[in-house]
Amino acid sequence: MSRRSNDLIKATFIHQTMDTTDERYANDQRWVDKNQPLFTKALLEFKEAIFNSTFKEYIEERIGSMYFVN
């Protein structure tokens, strides 16, 4: 989730800086500016839920302990 949203944000930024006169790119950038805080909040809440999950040990076995370190 984090990687995909970051890729979208980067692509939007690149498009907007390549052609600042293109209204579509400007609209895309406004959308990102408006919604990025929501994505960030949702991602942090998701990570917190995983960290506090009763299934944390099982998740750690499946994907490794590094997820909980970073």
PDB file of C-alpha atoms in Angstrom:
ATOM      1  CA  MET A   1       0.000   0.000   0.000  1.00  0.00           C
ATOM      2  CA  SER A   2       2.685   2.462   0.969  1.00  0.00           C
ATOM      3  CA  ARG A   3       4.814   1.777  -2.090  1.00  0.00           C
ATOM      4  CA  ARG A   4       1.910   2.157  -4.511  1.00  0.00           C
ATOM      5  CA  SER A   5       0.714   5.419  -3.011  1.00  0.00           C
ATOM      6  CA  ASN A   6       4.269   6.787  -2.979  1.00  0.00           C
ATOM      7  CA  ASP A   7       4.676   5.844  -6.655  1.00  0.00           C
ATOM      8  CA  LEU A   8       1.435   7.665  -7.488  1.00  0.00           C
ATOM      9  CA  ILE A   9       2.558  10.748  -5.594  1.00  0.00           C
ATOM     10  CA  LYS A  10       5.975  10.755  -7.286  1.00  0.00           C
ATOM     11  CA  ALA A  11       4.488  10.326 -10.763  1.00  0.00           C
ATOM     12  CA  THR A  12       2.036  13.160 -10.126  1.00  0.00           C
ATOM     13  CA  PHE A  13       4.845  15.427  -8.948  1.00  0.00           C
ATOM     14  CA  ILE A  14       6.978  14.585 -11.996  1.00  0.00           C
ATOM     15  CA  HIS A  15       4.108  15.241 -14.416  1.00  0.00           C
ATOM     16  CA  GLN A  16       3.241  18.521 -12.742  1.00  0.00           C
ATOM     17  CA  THR A  17       6.833  19.771 -12.799  1.00  0.00           C
ATOM     18  CA  MET A  18       7.299  18.730 -16.448  1.00  0.00           C
ATOM     19  CA  ASP A  19       4.378  20.868 -17.595  1.00  0.00           C
ATOM     20  CA  THR A  20       2.993  23.327 -15.089  1.00  0.00           C
ATOM     21  CA  THR A  21       0.531  24.693 -17.669  1.00  0.00           C
ATOM     22  CA  ASP A  22      -1.347  21.402 -18.102  1.00  0.00           C
ATOM     23  CA  GLU A  23      -4.590  21.646 -16.138  1.00  0.00           C
ATOM     24  CA  ARG A  24      -4.913  17.860 -15.824  1.00  0.00           C
ATOM     25  CA  TYR A  25      -1.559  17.615 -14.077  1.00  0.00           C
ATOM     26  CA  ALA A  26      -2.465  20.575 -11.883  1.00  0.00           C
ATOM     27  CA  ASN A  27      -5.738  18.871 -10.907  1.00  0.00           C
ATOM     28  CA  ASP A  28      -3.888  15.642 -10.161  1.00  0.00           C
ATOM     29  CA  GLN A  29      -1.456  17.537  -7.934  1.00  0.00           C
ATOM     30  CA  ARG A  30      -4.294  19.257  -6.094  1.00  0.00           C
ATOM     31  CA  TRP A  31      -5.904  15.851  -5.523  1.00  0.00           C
ATOM     32  CA  VAL A  32      -2.642  14.474  -4.109  1.00  0.00           C
ATOM     33  CA  ASP A  33      -2.170  17.553  -1.920  1.00  0.00           C
ATOM     34  CA  LYS A  34      -5.688  17.097  -0.554  1.00  0.00           C
ATOM     35  CA  ASN A  35      -5.567  13.323  -0.037  1.00  0.00           C
ATOM     36  CA  GLN A  36      -1.965  12.533   0.899  1.00  0.00           C
ATOM     37  CA  PRO A  37      -2.599  13.281   4.591  1.00  0.00           C
ATOM     38  CA  LEU A  38      -5.491  10.795   4.504  1.00  0.00           C
ATOM     39  CA  PHE A  39      -3.263   8.115   2.977  1.00  0.00           C
ATOM     40  CA  THR A  40      -0.566   8.782   5.536  1.00  0.00           C
ATOM     41  CA  LYS A  41      -3.041   8.606   8.412  1.00  0.00           C
ATOM     42  CA  ALA A  42      -4.603   5.375   7.114  1.00  0.00           C
ATOM     43  CA  LEU A  43      -1.189   3.774   6.639  1.00  0.00           C
ATOM     44  CA  LEU A  44      -0.087   4.687  10.162  1.00  0.00           C
ATOM     45  CA  GLU A  45      -3.344   3.376  11.618  1.00  0.00           C
ATOM     46  CA  PHE A  46      -2.919   0.138   9.657  1.00  0.00           C
ATOM     47  CA  LYS A  47       0.658  -0.329  10.876  1.00  0.00           C
ATOM     48  CA  GLU A  48      -0.404   0.400  14.449  1.00  0.00           C
ATOM     49  CA  ALA A  49      -3.224  -2.149  14.188  1.00  0.00           C
ATOM     50  CA  ILE A  50      -0.811  -4.796  12.893  1.00  0.00           C
ATOM     51  CA  PHE A  51       1.691  -3.990  15.642  1.00  0.00           C
ATOM     52  CA  ASN A  52      -0.988  -4.289  18.331  1.00  0.00           C
ATOM     53  CA  SER A  53      -2.721  -7.272  16.747  1.00  0.00           C
ATOM     54  CA  THR A  54      -3.340 -10.467  18.677  1.00  0.00           C
ATOM     55  CA  PHE A  55      -1.967 -12.157  15.538  1.00  0.00           C
ATOM     56  CA  LYS A  56       1.367 -10.320  15.722  1.00  0.00           C
ATOM     57  CA  GLU A  57       3.377 -13.489  16.364  1.00  0.00           C
ATOM     58  CA  TYR A  58       1.739 -15.254  13.427  1.00  0.00           C
ATOM     59  CA  ILE A  59       2.319 -12.245  11.166  1.00  0.00           C
ATOM     60  CA  GLU A  60       5.934 -12.073  12.304  1.00  0.00           C
ATOM     61  CA  GLU A  61       6.407 -15.745  11.428  1.00  0.00           C
ATOM     62  CA  ARG A  62       4.899 -15.206   7.973  1.00  0.00           C
ATOM     63  CA  ILE A  63       6.636 -11.973   6.914  1.00  0.00           C
ATOM     64  CA  GLY A  64       9.535 -11.689   9.324  1.00  0.00           C
ATOM     65  CA  SER A  65      10.394  -9.525  12.282  1.00  0.00           C
ATOM     66  CA  MET A  66      11.822  -6.651  10.206  1.00  0.00           C
ATOM     67  CA  TYR A  67       8.299  -5.348   9.579  1.00  0.00           C
ATOM     68  CA  PHE A  68       7.994  -4.601  13.277  1.00  0.00           C
ATOM     69  CA  VAL A  69      11.437  -3.039  13.552  1.00  0.00           C
ATOM     70  CA  ASN A  70      11.004  -0.394  10.852  1.00  0.00           C
TER      71      ASN A  70
END
